[in-house]
mmCIF file of C-alpha atoms in Angstrom:
data_model
loop_
_atom_site.group_PDB
_atom_site.id
_atom_site.type_symbol
_atom_site.label_atom_id
_atom_site.label_comp_id
_atom_site.label_asym_id
_atom_site.label_seq_id
_atom_site.Cartn_x
_atom_site.Cartn_y
_atom_site.Cartn_z
ATOM 1 C CA MET A 26 140.178 37.809 58.275
ATOM 2 C CA ASN A 27 143.536 39.321 57.086
ATOM 3 C CA PRO A 28 144.864 41.718 58.621
ATOM 4 C CA VAL A 29 144.832 44.727 56.424
ATOM 5 C CA ARG A 30 141.333 44.327 55.781
ATOM 6 C CA ARG A 31 140.628 44.058 59.373
ATOM 7 C CA ARG A 32 142.633 47.403 60.185
ATOM 8 C CA ARG A 33 140.736 49.291 57.071
ATOM 9 C CA LEU A 34 137.444 47.746 59.192
ATOM 10 C CA LEU A 35 138.689 49.389 62.386
ATOM 11 C CA TRP A 36 138.945 52.544 60.445
ATOM 12 C CA VAL A 37 135.732 52.778 59.238
ATOM 13 C CA LEU A 38 134.326 51.620 62.403
ATOM 14 C CA LEU A 39 136.389 54.604 63.812
ATOM 15 C CA LEU A 40 135.220 57.473 61.734
ATOM 16 C CA LEU A 41 131.468 56.644 61.214
ATOM 17 C CA ALA A 42 131.277 56.941 65.580
ATOM 18 C CA ALA A 43 133.640 60.123 65.650
ATOM 19 C CA ALA A 44 130.605 61.245 63.189
ATOM 20 C CA GLY A 45 127.984 60.395 64.614
ATOM 21 C CA ILE A 46 129.602 61.930 67.957
ATOM 22 C CA ALA A 47 129.773 64.999 66.114
ATOM 23 C CA ALA A 48 126.402 64.955 64.578
ATOM 24 C CA THR A 49 124.949 64.758 67.930
ATOM 25 C CA LEU A 50 126.989 67.056 69.278
ATOM 26 C CA VAL A 51 125.927 69.689 66.915
ATOM 27 C CA ALA A 52 122.400 68.680 67.546
ATOM 28 C CA LEU A 53 122.461 69.433 70.852
ATOM 29 C CA ALA A 54 124.849 72.726 70.704
ATOM 30 C CA LEU A 55 121.860 74.226 68.100
ATOM 31 C CA GLN A 56 118.777 72.336 70.303
ATOM 32 C CA ARG A 57 120.138 75.069 73.883
ATOM 33 C CA ASN A 58 120.738 77.557 71.427
ATOM 34 C CA ALA A 59 117.239 77.286 69.482
ATOM 35 C CA THR A 60 114.851 79.842 71.254
ATOM 36 C CA TYR A 61 111.042 80.369 70.534
ATOM 37 C CA LEU A 62 109.084 83.535 70.246
ATOM 38 C CA TYR A 63 106.404 83.578 72.579
ATOM 39 C CA THR A 64 103.571 85.944 73.160
ATOM 40 C CA PRO A 65 102.811 87.730 76.575
ATOM 41 C CA ALA A 66 99.310 86.369 76.676
ATOM 42 C CA GLU A 67 101.223 82.605 75.543
ATOM 43 C CA VAL A 68 103.058 83.256 78.573
ATOM 44 C CA LEU A 69 101.256 83.460 80.726
ATOM 45 C CA ARG A 70 98.901 80.846 79.747
ATOM 46 C CA GLY A 71 102.451 78.462 80.685
ATOM 47 C CA GLU A 72 103.054 77.552 76.917
ATOM 48 C CA ALA A 73 106.588 78.468 77.347
ATOM 49 C CA GLY A 74 107.884 77.039 80.714
ATOM 50 C CA GLU A 75 109.123 78.715 83.929
ATOM 51 C CA HIS A 76 112.328 78.334 83.279
ATOM 52 C CA ALA A 77 113.121 77.949 79.822
ATOM 53 C CA ARG A 78 115.363 80.666 77.253
ATOM 54 C CA PHE A 79 112.805 82.373 74.885
ATOM 55 C CA ARG A 80 111.840 85.181 73.135
ATOM 56 C CA LEU A 81 108.616 87.548 73.973
ATOM 57 C CA GLY A 82 107.409 89.512 71.811
ATOM 58 C CA GLY A 83 104.923 92.333 71.174
ATOM 59 C CA MET A 84 104.569 96.040 72.400
ATOM 60 C CA VAL A 85 105.901 98.254 74.682
ATOM 61 C CA GLU A 86 102.872 99.418 77.012
ATOM 62 C CA LYS A 87 102.785 102.931 76.576
ATOM 63 C CA GLY A 88 103.303 104.574 79.888
ATOM 64 C CA SER A 89 104.530 101.544 81.050
ATOM 65 C CA PHE A 90 108.966 102.116 81.081
ATOM 66 C CA GLN A 91 110.982 103.511 84.059
ATOM 67 C CA ARG A 92 114.008 103.785 84.316
ATOM 68 C CA ALA A 93 115.557 104.870 87.918
ATOM 69 C CA ALA A 94 118.051 107.765 87.626
ATOM 70 C CA GLY A 95 122.102 106.866 86.990
ATOM 71 C CA SER A 96 120.987 102.929 86.315
ATOM 72 C CA LEU A 97 120.873 101.452 83.376
ATOM 73 C CA GLU A 98 118.027 99.302 84.613
ATOM 74 C CA ALA A 99 115.001 98.960 82.632
ATOM 75 C CA HIS A 100 111.308 98.256 83.723
ATOM 76 C CA PHE A 101 108.711 98.182 81.289
ATOM 77 C CA ARG A 102 105.795 95.503 80.036
ATOM 78 C CA VAL A 103 105.507 94.253 76.888
ATOM 79 C CA THR A 104 101.464 93.491 75.387
ATOM 80 C CA ASP A 105 99.884 91.773 72.565
ATOM 81 C CA GLY A 106 96.776 93.003 73.505
ATOM 82 C CA ASP A 107 95.296 90.362 75.700
ATOM 83 C CA ALA A 108 97.908 90.105 78.065
ATOM 84 C CA GLN A 109 100.838 92.819 79.865
ATOM 85 C CA LEU A 110 104.152 90.620 81.061
ATOM 86 C CA PRO A 111 106.568 93.084 82.747
ATOM 87 C CA VAL A 112 109.590 92.982 81.548
ATOM 88 C CA VAL A 113 113.001 94.185 83.666
ATOM 89 C CA TYR A 114 116.420 94.388 81.398
ATOM 90 C CA SER A 115 119.729 95.494 82.582
ATOM 91 C CA GLY A 116 121.676 97.266 79.492
ATOM 92 C CA ILE A 117 121.270 99.754 76.848
ATOM 93 C CA LEU A 118 118.718 99.525 75.088
ATOM 94 C CA PRO A 119 118.334 99.781 71.266
ATOM 95 C CA ASP A 120 118.399 103.490 69.774
ATOM 96 C CA LEU A 121 114.663 102.275 68.665
ATOM 97 C CA PHE A 122 113.261 101.791 71.420
ATOM 98 C CA ARG A 123 110.203 103.029 72.900
ATOM 99 C CA GLU A 124 106.722 102.888 74.086
ATOM 100 C CA ASN A 125 103.807 101.629 71.809
ATOM 101 C CA GLN A 126 106.550 100.356 69.415
ATOM 102 C CA ALA A 127 107.592 96.372 68.649
ATOM 103 C CA VAL A 128 109.814 94.422 70.294
ATOM 104 C CA VAL A 129 111.410 91.029 70.744
ATOM 105 C CA ALA A 130 113.183 90.708 74.110
ATOM 106 C CA THR A 131 115.391 87.295 74.439
ATOM 107 C CA GLY A 132 115.608 85.558 77.981
ATOM 108 C CA SER A 133 113.205 83.949 80.433
ATOM 109 C CA LEU A 134 110.684 84.477 82.772
ATOM 110 C CA ARG A 135 111.160 84.503 86.568
ATOM 111 C CA ASP A 136 108.669 84.908 89.266
ATOM 112 C CA GLY A 137 106.238 85.621 86.856
ATOM 113 C CA THR A 138 108.987 88.416 85.934
ATOM 114 C CA PHE A 139 110.421 88.240 82.078
ATOM 115 C CA VAL A 140 114.035 88.870 83.018
ATOM 116 C CA ALA A 141 115.479 89.797 79.451
ATOM 117 C CA THR A 142 119.175 89.402 78.157
ATOM 118 C CA GLU A 143 118.663 91.301 75.112
ATOM 119 C CA VAL A 144 116.387 93.363 73.113
ATOM 120 C CA LEU A 145 115.366 94.654 70.066
ATOM 121 C CA ALA A 146 113.587 96.896 68.297
ATOM 122 C CA LYS A 147 111.895 97.815 65.238
ATOM 123 C CA HIS A 148 113.965 99.680 62.489
ATOM 124 C CA ASP A 149 111.803 101.570 61.101
ATOM 125 C CA GLU A 150 107.471 103.544 61.621
ATOM 126 C CA ASN A 151 105.795 100.347 59.621
ATOM 127 C CA TYR A 152 108.131 97.642 60.596
ATOM 128 C CA MET A 153 106.800 94.838 62.870
ATOM 129 C CA PRO A 154 108.808 91.561 63.150
ATOM 130 C CA LYS A 155 106.379 88.502 61.072
ATOM 131 C CA GLU A 156 105.679 86.541 64.106
ATOM 132 C CA VAL A 157 105.003 88.923 66.936
ATOM 133 C CA ALA A 158 102.524 89.928 63.889
ATOM 134 C CA ASP A 159 101.283 86.499 62.883
ATOM 135 C CA LYS A 160 100.859 85.599 66.970
ATOM 136 C CA MET A 161 99.608 89.337 68.248
ATOM 137 C CA GLY A 162 96.777 88.453 65.079
ATOM 138 C CA ALA A 163 96.330 85.088 65.854
ATOM 139 C CA ALA A 164 95.708 85.974 69.507
ATOM 140 C CA HIS A 165 92.916 88.787 68.295
ATOM 141 C CA LYS A 166 91.171 86.872 66.329
ATOM 142 C CA LYS A 167 90.555 83.920 68.998
ATOM 143 C CA HIS A 168 89.803 87.000 71.193
ATOM 144 C CA ASP A 169 87.168 88.611 69.086
ATOM 145 C CA VAL A 170 85.324 85.325 68.188
ATOM 146 C CA ALA A 171 85.845 84.064 72.300
ATOM 147 C CA SER A 172 83.792 87.667 72.820
ATOM 148 C CA ASP A 173 81.232 87.517 69.826
ATOM 149 C CA THR A 174 80.230 83.859 71.321
ATOM 150 C CA ALA A 175 79.877 85.420 75.110
ATOM 151 C CA GLY A 176 78.082 87.806 74.026
ATOM 152 C CA SER A 177 75.816 86.357 71.942
ATOM 153 C CA GLY A 178 74.023 84.306 74.816
ATOM 154 C CA ASN A 179 70.938 87.403 75.081
#
């Protein structure tokens, strides 16, 4: 092989190696930033993993919101109608945040409490994130079927 062809082959191999490394780095970065949405029932069943970062979706349970005077740390429970999960968030909550409204929080589970790093609230009267609505609807259907089956043993 003459020196010109060898140099071209070397450049092509270096370009392919660089493209492979870049693609791997991009895939790793996207995978690390991917967060999945779970309902409280799914989290309590262990589907989210103990220390994984994920999104928790559901409704802020009525009567569960607490904040100490002069503190930015908020405590509340998120429910999907079947299960409740305590949430702790330190920061300024969105203006639309309130009890009995849809919420999506990003964070991780620590000692049975969801520690949120970000909280998003619904934006109008009829809105609930589609993922949350779908998962809550599926959870209720499973619950209704289980109730019907348990009640039919007469």
